[in-house]
PDB file of C-alpha atoms in Angstrom:
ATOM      1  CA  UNK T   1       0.377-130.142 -69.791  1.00  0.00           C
ATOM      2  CA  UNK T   2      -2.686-132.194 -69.503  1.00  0.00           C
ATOM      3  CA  UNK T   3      -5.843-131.222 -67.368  1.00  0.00           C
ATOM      4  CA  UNK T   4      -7.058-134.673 -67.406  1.00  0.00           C
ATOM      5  CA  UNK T   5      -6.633-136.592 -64.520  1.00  0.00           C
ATOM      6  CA  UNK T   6      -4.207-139.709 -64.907  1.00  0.00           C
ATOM      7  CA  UNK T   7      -5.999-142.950 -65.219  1.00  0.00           C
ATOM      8  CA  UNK T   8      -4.843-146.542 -63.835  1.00  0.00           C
ATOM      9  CA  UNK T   9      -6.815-150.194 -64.140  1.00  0.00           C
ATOM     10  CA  UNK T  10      -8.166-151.817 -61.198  1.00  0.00           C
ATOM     11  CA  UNK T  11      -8.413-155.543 -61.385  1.00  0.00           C
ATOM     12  CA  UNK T  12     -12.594-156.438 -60.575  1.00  0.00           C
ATOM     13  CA  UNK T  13     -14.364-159.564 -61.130  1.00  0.00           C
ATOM     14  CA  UNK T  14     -16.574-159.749 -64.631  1.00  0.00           C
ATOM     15  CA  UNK T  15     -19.523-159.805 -61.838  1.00  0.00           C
ATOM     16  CA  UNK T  16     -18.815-156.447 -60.411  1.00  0.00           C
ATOM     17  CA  UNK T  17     -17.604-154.595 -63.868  1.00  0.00           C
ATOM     18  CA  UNK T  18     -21.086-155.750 -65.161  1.00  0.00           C
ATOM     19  CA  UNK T  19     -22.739-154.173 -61.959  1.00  0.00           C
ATOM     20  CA  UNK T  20     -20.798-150.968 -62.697  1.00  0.00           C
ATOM     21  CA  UNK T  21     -21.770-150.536 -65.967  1.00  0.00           C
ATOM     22  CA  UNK T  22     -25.189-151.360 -65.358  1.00  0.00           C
ATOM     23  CA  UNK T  23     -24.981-148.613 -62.420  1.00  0.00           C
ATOM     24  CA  UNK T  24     -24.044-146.086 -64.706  1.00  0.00           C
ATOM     25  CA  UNK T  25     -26.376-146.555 -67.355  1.00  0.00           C
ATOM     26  CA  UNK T  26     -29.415-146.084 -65.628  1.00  0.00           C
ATOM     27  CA  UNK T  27     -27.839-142.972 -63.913  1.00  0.00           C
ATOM     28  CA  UNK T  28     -26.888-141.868 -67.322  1.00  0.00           C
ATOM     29  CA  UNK T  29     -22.884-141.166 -65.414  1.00  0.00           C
ATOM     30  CA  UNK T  30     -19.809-143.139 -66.200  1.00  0.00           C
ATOM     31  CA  UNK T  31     -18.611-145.811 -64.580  1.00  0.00           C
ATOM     32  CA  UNK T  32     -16.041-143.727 -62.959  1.00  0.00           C
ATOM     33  CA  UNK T  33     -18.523-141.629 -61.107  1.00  0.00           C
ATOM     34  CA  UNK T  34     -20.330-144.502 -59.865  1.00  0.00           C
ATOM     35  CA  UNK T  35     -17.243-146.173 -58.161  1.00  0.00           C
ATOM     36  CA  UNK T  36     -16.472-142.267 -56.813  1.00  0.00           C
ATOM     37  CA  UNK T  37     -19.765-142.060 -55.824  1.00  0.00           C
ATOM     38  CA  UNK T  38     -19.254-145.399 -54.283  1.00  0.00           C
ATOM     39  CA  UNK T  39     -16.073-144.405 -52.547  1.00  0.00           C
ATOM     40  CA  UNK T  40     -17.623-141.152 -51.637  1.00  0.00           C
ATOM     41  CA  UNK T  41     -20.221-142.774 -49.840  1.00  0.00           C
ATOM     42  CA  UNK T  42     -18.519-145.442 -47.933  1.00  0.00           C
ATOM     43  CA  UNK T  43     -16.246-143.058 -46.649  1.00  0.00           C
ATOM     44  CA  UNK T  44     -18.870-140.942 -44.922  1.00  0.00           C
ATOM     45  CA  UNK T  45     -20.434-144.243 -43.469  1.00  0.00           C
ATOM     46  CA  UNK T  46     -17.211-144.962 -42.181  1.00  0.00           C
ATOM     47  CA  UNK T  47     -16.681-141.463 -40.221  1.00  0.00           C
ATOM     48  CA  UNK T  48     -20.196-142.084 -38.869  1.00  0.00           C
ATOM     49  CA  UNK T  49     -19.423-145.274 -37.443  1.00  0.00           C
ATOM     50  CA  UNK T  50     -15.962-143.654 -36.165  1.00  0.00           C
ATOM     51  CA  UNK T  51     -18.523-140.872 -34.563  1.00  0.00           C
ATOM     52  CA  UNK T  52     -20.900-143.934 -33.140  1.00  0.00           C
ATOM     53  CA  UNK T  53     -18.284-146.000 -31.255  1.00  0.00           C
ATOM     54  CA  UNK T  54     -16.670-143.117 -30.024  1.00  0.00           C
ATOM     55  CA  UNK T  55     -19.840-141.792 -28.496  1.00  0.00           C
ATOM     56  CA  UNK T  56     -20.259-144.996 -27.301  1.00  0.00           C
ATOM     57  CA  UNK T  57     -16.853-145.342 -25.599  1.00  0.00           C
ATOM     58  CA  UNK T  58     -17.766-141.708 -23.997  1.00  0.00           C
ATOM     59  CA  UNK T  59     -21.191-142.861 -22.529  1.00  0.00           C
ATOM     60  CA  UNK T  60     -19.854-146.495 -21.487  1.00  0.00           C
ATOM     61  CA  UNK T  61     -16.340-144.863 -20.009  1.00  0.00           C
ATOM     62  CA  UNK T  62     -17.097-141.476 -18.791  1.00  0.00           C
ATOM     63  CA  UNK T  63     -20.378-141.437 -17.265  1.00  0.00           C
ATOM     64  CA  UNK T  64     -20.184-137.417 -16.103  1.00  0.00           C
ATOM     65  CA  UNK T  65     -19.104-136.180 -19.354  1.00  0.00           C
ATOM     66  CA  UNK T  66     -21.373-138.168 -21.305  1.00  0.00           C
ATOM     67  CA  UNK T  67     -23.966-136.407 -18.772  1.00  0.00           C
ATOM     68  CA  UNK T  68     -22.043-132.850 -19.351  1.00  0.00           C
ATOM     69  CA  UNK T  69     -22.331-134.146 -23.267  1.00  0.00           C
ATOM     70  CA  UNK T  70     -26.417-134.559 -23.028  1.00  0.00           C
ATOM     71  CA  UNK T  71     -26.833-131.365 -21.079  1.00  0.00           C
ATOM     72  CA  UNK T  72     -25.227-129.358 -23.396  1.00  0.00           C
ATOM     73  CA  UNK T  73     -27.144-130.986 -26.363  1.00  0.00           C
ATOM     74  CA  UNK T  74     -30.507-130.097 -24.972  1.00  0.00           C
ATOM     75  CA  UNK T  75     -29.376-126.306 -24.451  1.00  0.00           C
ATOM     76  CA  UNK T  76     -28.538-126.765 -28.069  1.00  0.00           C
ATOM     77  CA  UNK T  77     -31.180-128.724 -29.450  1.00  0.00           C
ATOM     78  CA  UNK T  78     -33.932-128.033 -27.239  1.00  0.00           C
ATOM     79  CA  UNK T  79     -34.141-131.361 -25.575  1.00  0.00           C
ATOM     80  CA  UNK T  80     -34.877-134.929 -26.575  1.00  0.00           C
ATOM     81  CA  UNK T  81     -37.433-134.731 -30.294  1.00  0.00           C
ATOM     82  CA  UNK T  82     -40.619-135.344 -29.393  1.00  0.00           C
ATOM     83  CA  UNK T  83     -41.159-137.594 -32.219  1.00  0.00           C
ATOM     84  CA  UNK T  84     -38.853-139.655 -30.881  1.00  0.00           C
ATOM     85  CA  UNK T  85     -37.246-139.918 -34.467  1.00  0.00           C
ATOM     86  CA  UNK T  86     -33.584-139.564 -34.824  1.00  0.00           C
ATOM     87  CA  UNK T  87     -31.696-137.858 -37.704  1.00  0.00           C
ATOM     88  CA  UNK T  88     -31.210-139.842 -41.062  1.00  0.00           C
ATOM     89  CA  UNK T  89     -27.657-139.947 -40.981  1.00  0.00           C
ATOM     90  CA  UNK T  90     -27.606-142.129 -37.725  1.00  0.00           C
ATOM     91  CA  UNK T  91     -29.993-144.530 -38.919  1.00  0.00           C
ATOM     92  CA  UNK T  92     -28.918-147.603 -38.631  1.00  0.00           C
ATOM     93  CA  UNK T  93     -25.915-146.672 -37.255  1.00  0.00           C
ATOM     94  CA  UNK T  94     -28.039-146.152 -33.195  1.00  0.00           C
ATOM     95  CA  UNK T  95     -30.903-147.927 -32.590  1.00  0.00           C
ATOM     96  CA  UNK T  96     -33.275-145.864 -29.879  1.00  0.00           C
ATOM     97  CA  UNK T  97     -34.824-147.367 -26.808  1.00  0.00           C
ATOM     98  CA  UNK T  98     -38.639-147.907 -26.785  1.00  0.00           C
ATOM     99  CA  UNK T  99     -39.736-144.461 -25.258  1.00  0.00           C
ATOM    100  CA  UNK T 100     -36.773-143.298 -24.647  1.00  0.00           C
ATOM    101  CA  UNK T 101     -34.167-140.817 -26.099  1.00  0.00           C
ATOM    102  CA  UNK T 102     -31.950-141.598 -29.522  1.00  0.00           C
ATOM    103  CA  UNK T 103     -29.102-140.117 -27.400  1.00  0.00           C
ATOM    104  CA  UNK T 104     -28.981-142.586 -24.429  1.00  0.00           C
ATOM    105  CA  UNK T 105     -28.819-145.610 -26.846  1.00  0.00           C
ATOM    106  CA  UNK T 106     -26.357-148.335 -26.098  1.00  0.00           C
TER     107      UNK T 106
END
């Protein structure tokens, strides 16, 4: 039995294929790991956004555990950064108020 994984073809535009390749040269990978990579990537931006608007839904429909929520972040974390940065994977995804915290965003 084989150990190779079985293969199929995707239909792409000659536009995209070319964008692929030219991906994968210059990272010296195949084309194959640049459209897993791809894949790969969207997928966590996806769960992220899940995370955002569900956050979101908590702080605009449940006002006391969104509160309970913040609370029990700043026992964890220490309280709001005082850089007033937030972390990478939620940029772009929140935007922070001027002077305010990343958390309370909305």
């Amino acid at each position: 039995m084989s150990t190779e994984p079985k293969t199929t073809t995707i239909r792409v535009s000659f536009v995209t294929r070319d964008k692929i390749a030219k991906l994968a040269e210059q990272e010296g990978t195949s084309m194959t790991a640049v459209i897993d990579d791809a894949i790969r990537e969207r997928e966590k931006n996806l769960r992220w956004q899940k995370v955002a608007e569900q956050m979101e839904r908590t702080r605009r429909e449940d006002p006391e555990g969104w509160a309970e929520y913040l609370a029990e972040q700043d026992l964890w974390l220490g309280g709001p950064s005082p850089t007033g940065r937030i972390a990478p994977e939620w940029e772009g995804v929140i935007t922070p108020p001027e002077g305010g915290r990343a958390d309370q965003a909305g």
